[in-house]
PDB file of C-alpha atoms in Angstrom:
ATOM      1  CA  UNK A  15      -9.054  19.655 105.619  1.00  0.00           C
ATOM      2  CA  UNK A  16      -7.589  23.040 106.415  1.00  0.00           C
ATOM      3  CA  UNK A  17      -9.471  25.943 107.878  1.00  0.00           C
ATOM      4  CA  UNK A  18      -8.582  29.355 109.159  1.00  0.00           C
ATOM      5  CA  UNK A  19      -9.796  30.225 112.622  1.00  0.00           C
ATOM      6  CA  UNK A  20      -9.854  33.593 114.305  1.00  0.00           C
ATOM      7  CA  UNK A  21      -6.143  33.442 115.049  1.00  0.00           C
ATOM      8  CA  UNK A  22      -4.713  30.068 114.146  1.00  0.00           C
ATOM      9  CA  UNK A  23      -5.103  28.018 110.953  1.00  0.00           C
ATOM     10  CA  UNK A  24      -5.985  24.415 111.700  1.00  0.00           C
ATOM     11  CA  UNK A  25      -5.155  21.231 109.814  1.00  0.00           C
ATOM     12  CA  UNK A  26      -7.215  18.166 110.698  1.00  0.00           C
ATOM     13  CA  UNK A  27      -5.985  14.726 109.617  1.00  0.00           C
ATOM     14  CA  UNK A  28      -6.615  11.086 110.383  1.00  0.00           C
ATOM     15  CA  UNK A  29      -4.071   8.955 112.196  1.00  0.00           C
ATOM     16  CA  UNK A  30      -1.730   7.361 109.697  1.00  0.00           C
ATOM     17  CA  UNK A  31      -2.141  10.092 107.084  1.00  0.00           C
ATOM     18  CA  UNK A  32       0.740  12.238 105.933  1.00  0.00           C
ATOM     19  CA  UNK A  33       0.516  15.882 107.015  1.00  0.00           C
ATOM     20  CA  UNK A  34       1.879  18.923 105.246  1.00  0.00           C
ATOM     21  CA  UNK A  35       2.153  22.214 107.079  1.00  0.00           C
ATOM     22  CA  UNK A  36       3.053  25.280 105.092  1.00  0.00           C
ATOM     23  CA  UNK A  37       4.751  28.542 105.961  1.00  0.00           C
ATOM     24  CA  UNK A  38       5.470  31.687 103.984  1.00  0.00           C
ATOM     25  CA  UNK A  39       8.471  33.547 105.327  1.00  0.00           C
ATOM     26  CA  UNK A  40       9.107  37.221 104.889  1.00  0.00           C
ATOM     27  CA  UNK A  41      12.817  37.976 104.588  1.00  0.00           C
ATOM     28  CA  UNK A  42      14.706  36.973 101.465  1.00  0.00           C
ATOM     29  CA  UNK A  43      17.955  37.498 103.412  1.00  0.00           C
ATOM     30  CA  UNK A  44      17.098  34.754 105.933  1.00  0.00           C
ATOM     31  CA  UNK A  45      19.583  31.898 105.762  1.00  0.00           C
ATOM     32  CA  UNK A  46      18.390  29.581 108.502  1.00  0.00           C
ATOM     33  CA  UNK A  47      14.936  28.120 109.106  1.00  0.00           C
ATOM     34  CA  UNK A  48      13.556  26.051 111.950  1.00  0.00           C
ATOM     35  CA  UNK A  49      10.341  24.193 112.664  1.00  0.00           C
ATOM     36  CA  UNK A  50       9.089  24.028 116.230  1.00  0.00           C
ATOM     37  CA  UNK A  51       6.254  22.047 117.820  1.00  0.00           C
ATOM     38  CA  UNK A  52       4.383  23.578 120.733  1.00  0.00           C
ATOM     39  CA  UNK A  53       2.071  21.526 122.908  1.00  0.00           C
ATOM     40  CA  UNK A  54      -0.502  23.208 125.100  1.00  0.00           C
ATOM     41  CA  UNK A  55       1.054  24.950 128.111  1.00  0.00           C
ATOM     42  CA  UNK A  56       4.617  24.189 127.053  1.00  0.00           C
ATOM     43  CA  UNK A  57       7.457  25.917 125.272  1.00  0.00           C
ATOM     44  CA  UNK A  58       8.315  25.268 121.624  1.00  0.00           C
ATOM     45  CA  UNK A  59      10.228  22.059 120.940  1.00  0.00           C
ATOM     46  CA  UNK A  60      12.815  21.889 118.148  1.00  0.00           C
ATOM     47  CA  UNK A  61      11.831  19.524 115.313  1.00  0.00           C
ATOM     48  CA  UNK A  62      14.105  20.136 112.362  1.00  0.00           C
ATOM     49  CA  UNK A  63      16.114  22.903 110.746  1.00  0.00           C
ATOM     50  CA  UNK A  64      17.459  23.732 107.302  1.00  0.00           C
ATOM     51  CA  UNK A  65      20.014  26.136 105.909  1.00  0.00           C
ATOM     52  CA  UNK A  66      19.313  28.279 102.876  1.00  0.00           C
ATOM     53  CA  UNK A  67      21.862  26.387 100.763  1.00  0.00           C
ATOM     54  CA  UNK A  68      19.623  23.317 100.933  1.00  0.00           C
ATOM     55  CA  UNK A  69      16.136  22.676  99.579  1.00  0.00           C
ATOM     56  CA  UNK A  70      15.296  19.508 101.480  1.00  0.00           C
ATOM     57  CA  UNK A  71      16.242  17.891 104.728  1.00  0.00           C
ATOM     58  CA  UNK A  72      14.889  14.729 106.313  1.00  0.00           C
ATOM     59  CA  UNK A  73      14.599  13.648 109.898  1.00  0.00           C
ATOM     60  CA  UNK A  74      12.749  10.869 111.604  1.00  0.00           C
ATOM     61  CA  UNK A  75       9.240  10.917 110.080  1.00  0.00           C
ATOM     62  CA  UNK A  76       9.671  14.592 109.183  1.00  0.00           C
ATOM     63  CA  UNK A  77      10.896  16.375 106.066  1.00  0.00           C
ATOM     64  CA  UNK A  78      11.405  20.077 105.581  1.00  0.00           C
ATOM     65  CA  UNK A  79      11.288  21.607 102.118  1.00  0.00           C
ATOM     66  CA  UNK A  80      12.573  25.073 101.311  1.00  0.00           C
ATOM     67  CA  UNK A  81      11.678  27.050  98.194  1.00  0.00           C
ATOM     68  CA  UNK A  82      13.627  30.287  98.257  1.00  0.00           C
ATOM     69  CA  UNK A  83      12.183  31.497  94.978  1.00  0.00           C
ATOM     70  CA  UNK A  84       8.745  31.942  96.486  1.00  0.00           C
ATOM     71  CA  UNK A  85       9.908  32.176 100.115  1.00  0.00           C
ATOM     72  CA  UNK A  86       8.027  29.082 101.161  1.00  0.00           C
ATOM     73  CA  UNK A  87       8.784  26.457 103.763  1.00  0.00           C
ATOM     74  CA  UNK A  88       6.902  23.247 104.434  1.00  0.00           C
ATOM     75  CA  UNK A  89       6.979  20.524 107.054  1.00  0.00           C
ATOM     76  CA  UNK A  90       5.891  17.045 106.078  1.00  0.00           C
ATOM     77  CA  UNK A  91       5.034  14.552 108.793  1.00  0.00           C
ATOM     78  CA  UNK A  92       4.745  10.928 107.702  1.00  0.00           C
ATOM     79  CA  UNK A  93       2.260   8.541 109.306  1.00  0.00           C
ATOM     80  CA  UNK A  94       0.850  11.205 111.586  1.00  0.00           C
ATOM     81  CA  UNK A  95       0.075  10.057 115.128  1.00  0.00           C
ATOM     82  CA  UNK A  96      -2.247  11.519 117.799  1.00  0.00           C
ATOM     83  CA  UNK A  97       0.867  12.587 119.706  1.00  0.00           C
ATOM     84  CA  UNK A  98       1.715  14.883 116.813  1.00  0.00           C
ATOM     85  CA  UNK A  99      -1.291  17.065 117.667  1.00  0.00           C
ATOM     86  CA  UNK A 100       0.126  20.480 118.568  1.00  0.00           C
ATOM     87  CA  UNK A 101       0.764  23.928 117.138  1.00  0.00           C
ATOM     88  CA  UNK A 102       3.619  24.071 114.643  1.00  0.00           C
ATOM     89  CA  UNK A 103       5.638  27.222 114.047  1.00  0.00           C
ATOM     90  CA  UNK A 104       8.190  28.007 111.402  1.00  0.00           C
ATOM     91  CA  UNK A 105      10.934  30.477 112.293  1.00  0.00           C
ATOM     92  CA  UNK A 106      13.534  32.297 110.211  1.00  0.00           C
ATOM     93  CA  UNK A 107      16.851  33.905 111.037  1.00  0.00           C
ATOM     94  CA  UNK A 108      19.744  35.680 109.327  1.00  0.00           C
ATOM     95  CA  UNK A 109      23.528  35.727 109.763  1.00  0.00           C
ATOM     96  CA  UNK A 110      24.020  31.979 110.027  1.00  0.00           C
ATOM     97  CA  UNK A 111      21.328  31.862 112.669  1.00  0.00           C
ATOM     98  CA  UNK A 112      23.013  34.335 114.988  1.00  0.00           C
ATOM     99  CA  UNK A 113      20.299  36.923 114.418  1.00  0.00           C
ATOM    100  CA  UNK A 114      17.044  36.782 116.300  1.00  0.00           C
ATOM    101  CA  UNK A 115      14.268  34.437 115.257  1.00  0.00           C
ATOM    102  CA  UNK A 116      11.112  35.652 113.557  1.00  0.00           C
ATOM    103  CA  UNK A 117       8.222  33.284 114.080  1.00  0.00           C
ATOM    104  CA  UNK A 118       5.391  32.575 111.685  1.00  0.00           C
ATOM    105  CA  UNK A 119       1.768  32.641 112.818  1.00  0.00           C
ATOM    106  CA  UNK A 120       1.558  28.927 113.535  1.00  0.00           C
ATOM    107  CA  UNK A 121      -0.674  26.058 112.418  1.00  0.00           C
ATOM    108  CA  UNK A 122      -2.623  23.824 114.731  1.00  0.00           C
ATOM    109  CA  UNK A 123      -2.464  20.146 113.744  1.00  0.00           C
ATOM    110  CA  UNK A 124      -5.305  17.948 115.010  1.00  0.00           C
ATOM    111  CA  UNK A 125      -4.881  14.209 114.557  1.00  0.00           C
ATOM    112  CA  UNK A 126      -7.931  11.993 114.953  1.00  0.00           C
ATOM    113  CA  UNK A 127      -7.524   8.329 115.946  1.00  0.00           C
TER     114      UNK A 127
ATOM    115  CA  UNK B  20      21.145  17.682 125.453  1.00  0.00           C
ATOM    116  CA  UNK B  21      20.339  21.421 125.128  1.00  0.00           C
ATOM    117  CA  UNK B  22      17.888  21.630 127.994  1.00  0.00           C
ATOM    118  CA  UNK B  23      16.506  24.975 129.107  1.00  0.00           C
ATOM    119  CA  UNK B  24      14.781  25.187 132.471  1.00  0.00           C
ATOM    120  CA  UNK B  25      12.392  27.989 133.352  1.00  0.00           C
ATOM    121  CA  UNK B  26      11.072  28.755 136.817  1.00  0.00           C
ATOM    122  CA  UNK B  27       8.428  29.248 138.058  1.00  0.00           C
ATOM    123  CA  UNK B  28       6.061  27.577 135.632  1.00  0.00           C
ATOM    124  CA  UNK B  29       3.056  29.384 137.024  1.00  0.00           C
ATOM    125  CA  UNK B  30       2.555  32.399 139.231  1.00  0.00           C
ATOM    126  CA  UNK B  31      -0.427  34.392 140.439  1.00  0.00           C
ATOM    127  CA  UNK B  32       0.139  37.660 142.245  1.00  0.00           C
ATOM    128  CA  UNK B  33      -1.551  40.903 143.155  1.00  0.00           C
ATOM    129  CA  UNK B  34      -1.379  44.008 141.021  1.00  0.00           C
ATOM    130  CA  UNK B  35       1.604  46.176 141.895  1.00  0.00           C
ATOM    131  CA  UNK B  36       3.986  43.409 142.883  1.00  0.00           C
ATOM    132  CA  UNK B  37       7.151  42.467 141.026  1.00  0.00           C
ATOM    133  CA  UNK B  38       7.724  38.983 139.672  1.00  0.00           C
ATOM    134  CA  UNK B  39      11.055  37.392 138.785  1.00  0.00           C
ATOM    135  CA  UNK B  40      11.325  34.591 136.236  1.00  0.00           C
ATOM    136  CA  UNK B  41      14.496  32.520 135.886  1.00  0.00           C
ATOM    137  CA  UNK B  42      15.849  30.880 132.751  1.00  0.00           C
ATOM    138  CA  UNK B  43      18.701  28.397 133.005  1.00  0.00           C
ATOM    139  CA  UNK B  44      20.615  26.463 130.384  1.00  0.00           C
ATOM    140  CA  UNK B  45      21.291  23.149 132.118  1.00  0.00           C
ATOM    141  CA  UNK B  46      23.846  21.399 129.934  1.00  0.00           C
ATOM    142  CA  UNK B  47      25.341  24.157 127.827  1.00  0.00           C
ATOM    143  CA  UNK B  48      26.536  27.721 128.088  1.00  0.00           C
ATOM    144  CA  UNK B  49      24.797  30.609 126.411  1.00  0.00           C
ATOM    145  CA  UNK B  50      26.173  34.096 125.951  1.00  0.00           C
ATOM    146  CA  UNK B  51      22.761  35.052 124.599  1.00  0.00           C
ATOM    147  CA  UNK B  52      19.295  34.205 125.834  1.00  0.00           C
ATOM    148  CA  UNK B  53      15.972  35.456 124.569  1.00  0.00           C
ATOM    149  CA  UNK B  54      12.686  36.402 126.210  1.00  0.00           C
ATOM    150  CA  UNK B  55       9.367  36.036 124.431  1.00  0.00           C
ATOM    151  CA  UNK B  56       5.773  36.784 125.256  1.00  0.00           C
ATOM    152  CA  UNK B  57       2.869  34.758 123.881  1.00  0.00           C
ATOM    153  CA  UNK B  58      -0.851  35.450 123.997  1.00  0.00           C
ATOM    154  CA  UNK B  59      -3.402  32.631 123.575  1.00  0.00           C
ATOM    155  CA  UNK B  60      -3.549  31.196 120.063  1.00  0.00           C
ATOM    156  CA  UNK B  61      -0.899  33.599 118.851  1.00  0.00           C
ATOM    157  CA  UNK B  62       2.714  33.351 117.882  1.00  0.00           C
ATOM    158  CA  UNK B  63       5.750  34.164 119.988  1.00  0.00           C
ATOM    159  CA  UNK B  64       6.792  37.802 120.118  1.00  0.00           C
ATOM    160  CA  UNK B  65      10.378  38.588 120.965  1.00  0.00           C
ATOM    161  CA  UNK B  66      10.654  41.010 123.872  1.00  0.00           C
ATOM    162  CA  UNK B  67      14.383  41.255 124.376  1.00  0.00           C
ATOM    163  CA  UNK B  68      17.762  39.659 123.844  1.00  0.00           C
ATOM    164  CA  UNK B  69      19.693  39.012 127.031  1.00  0.00           C
ATOM    165  CA  UNK B  70      23.467  39.343 126.713  1.00  0.00           C
ATOM    166  CA  UNK B  71      25.786  37.870 129.331  1.00  0.00           C
ATOM    167  CA  UNK B  72      27.722  40.590 131.102  1.00  0.00           C
ATOM    168  CA  UNK B  73      26.121  43.485 129.262  1.00  0.00           C
ATOM    169  CA  UNK B  74      22.818  45.269 128.820  1.00  0.00           C
ATOM    170  CA  UNK B  75      19.864  43.575 127.221  1.00  0.00           C
ATOM    171  CA  UNK B  76      18.613  44.627 123.806  1.00  0.00           C
ATOM    172  CA  UNK B  77      14.898  45.380 123.841  1.00  0.00           C
ATOM    173  CA  UNK B  78      12.516  45.177 120.907  1.00  0.00           C
ATOM    174  CA  UNK B  79      10.586  48.231 119.852  1.00  0.00           C
ATOM    175  CA  UNK B  80       7.654  48.940 122.134  1.00  0.00           C
ATOM    176  CA  UNK B  81       8.962  46.907 125.081  1.00  0.00           C
ATOM    177  CA  UNK B  82       9.554  49.014 128.180  1.00  0.00           C
ATOM    178  CA  UNK B  83      13.002  48.302 129.587  1.00  0.00           C
ATOM    179  CA  UNK B  84      12.083  49.742 132.980  1.00  0.00           C
ATOM    180  CA  UNK B  85       9.051  47.490 133.123  1.00  0.00           C
ATOM    181  CA  UNK B  86      10.796  44.298 132.090  1.00  0.00           C
ATOM    182  CA  UNK B  87      14.187  44.155 133.775  1.00  0.00           C
ATOM    183  CA  UNK B  88      16.615  41.614 132.410  1.00  0.00           C
ATOM    184  CA  UNK B  89      19.786  40.377 134.083  1.00  0.00           C
ATOM    185  CA  UNK B  90      22.195  37.882 132.542  1.00  0.00           C
ATOM    186  CA  UNK B  91      24.887  37.520 135.165  1.00  0.00           C
ATOM    187  CA  UNK B  92      26.294  34.153 134.142  1.00  0.00           C
ATOM    188  CA  UNK B  93      26.570  31.939 131.084  1.00  0.00           C
ATOM    189  CA  UNK B  94      23.749  29.727 132.316  1.00  0.00           C
ATOM    190  CA  UNK B  95      21.257  32.103 133.908  1.00  0.00           C
ATOM    191  CA  UNK B  96      19.097  34.976 132.736  1.00  0.00           C
ATOM    192  CA  UNK B  97      16.287  36.542 134.749  1.00  0.00           C
ATOM    193  CA  UNK B  98      13.282  38.601 133.710  1.00  0.00           C
ATOM    194  CA  UNK B  99      11.633  40.762 136.359  1.00  0.00           C
ATOM    195  CA  UNK B 100       8.211  42.186 135.631  1.00  0.00           C
ATOM    196  CA  UNK B 101       8.108  45.260 137.825  1.00  0.00           C
ATOM    197  CA  UNK B 102       4.916  46.672 139.318  1.00  0.00           C
ATOM    198  CA  UNK B 103       2.881  44.125 137.407  1.00  0.00           C
ATOM    199  CA  UNK B 104      -0.668  44.912 136.329  1.00  0.00           C
ATOM    200  CA  UNK B 105      -3.414  42.733 134.838  1.00  0.00           C
ATOM    201  CA  UNK B 106      -2.393  43.692 131.288  1.00  0.00           C
ATOM    202  CA  UNK B 107       0.999  42.069 131.953  1.00  0.00           C
ATOM    203  CA  UNK B 108      -0.704  38.702 132.361  1.00  0.00           C
ATOM    204  CA  UNK B 109       0.669  36.415 129.672  1.00  0.00           C
ATOM    205  CA  UNK B 110       2.809  33.381 128.910  1.00  0.00           C
ATOM    206  CA  UNK B 111       6.501  34.288 129.092  1.00  0.00           C
ATOM    207  CA  UNK B 112       9.014  31.983 127.437  1.00  0.00           C
ATOM    208  CA  UNK B 113      12.791  32.065 127.381  1.00  0.00           C
ATOM    209  CA  UNK B 114      15.208  30.439 124.982  1.00  0.00           C
ATOM    210  CA  UNK B 115      18.944  29.963 124.684  1.00  0.00           C
ATOM    211  CA  UNK B 116      21.381  28.888 122.037  1.00  0.00           C
ATOM    212  CA  UNK B 117      24.650  27.020 122.595  1.00  0.00           C
ATOM    213  CA  UNK B 118      26.937  29.830 121.571  1.00  0.00           C
ATOM    214  CA  UNK B 119      30.141  28.584 123.141  1.00  0.00           C
ATOM    215  CA  UNK B 120      30.651  25.027 121.972  1.00  0.00           C
ATOM    216  CA  UNK B 121      28.827  25.241 118.670  1.00  0.00           C
ATOM    217  CA  UNK B 122      29.330  27.536 115.669  1.00  0.00           C
ATOM    218  CA  UNK B 123      26.486  29.133 113.734  1.00  0.00           C
ATOM    219  CA  UNK B 124      23.311  27.511 112.513  1.00  0.00           C
ATOM    220  CA  UNK B 125      22.303  26.347 115.953  1.00  0.00           C
ATOM    221  CA  UNK B 126      18.615  26.399 116.949  1.00  0.00           C
ATOM    222  CA  UNK B 127      17.305  28.182 119.989  1.00  0.00           C
ATOM    223  CA  UNK B 128      16.070  25.795 122.677  1.00  0.00           C
ATOM    224  CA  UNK B 129      13.110  26.863 124.743  1.00  0.00           C
ATOM    225  CA  UNK B 130      12.026  26.592 128.333  1.00  0.00           C
ATOM    226  CA  UNK B 131       8.509  25.461 129.165  1.00  0.00           C
ATOM    227  CA  UNK B 132       7.296  28.967 129.856  1.00  0.00           C
ATOM    228  CA  UNK B 133       5.869  30.835 132.825  1.00  0.00           C
ATOM    229  CA  UNK B 134       2.161  31.517 133.050  1.00  0.00           C
ATOM    230  CA  UNK B 135       1.813  34.881 134.780  1.00  0.00           C
ATOM    231  CA  UNK B 136      -1.573  35.968 136.095  1.00  0.00           C
ATOM    232  CA  UNK B 137      -1.942  39.353 137.749  1.00  0.00           C
ATOM    233  CA  UNK B 138      -5.081  39.897 139.788  1.00  0.00           C
TER     234      UNK B 138
END
């Protein structure tokens, strides 16, 4: 299930389940979106990106969906593994990605064996 | 590819000292690097944009005299926290984007951060 903590929403899933992490972005002029994974004590790690002229992009076990109408981004992780446990951030940028990144609040994903 | 190295990973020092953090792009060149600050269980907040060969651009509310940034080469940016105090304790993270070889729509790649603790 999904719950909202003091600072960080948390999504708890079982190993093998599919996970969906959602993000509402703020700027309708943003044209580039990125998902990052951050493990405890480390910097964010690039997962997948998508340009605003696309609505779906697939990687290895991950899919990003973009709905510009409602300014919504989602990250789908197939067959979630314990190693996927981390905090996931969406980020948006303008000007073909040359502008600075604005990060979302983040979602903690907890995967139980 | 696209590896960013940050050093040191962890530092503890006394109040009033200055601390320098290095950010290096190891396998690409970056005209622009970025410095972020992150508090526990919160998102990354951009502090400043480091521009090679010119002055850094600071975000609103970030003291440029407190957080000195130098970007002297295409692979190195440094952040110096001057006269650090306990309220400066935080996780500082840098990032860089391959802005020479690649055109637009390139993600920022992040270092592993520096945990700064001021006693």
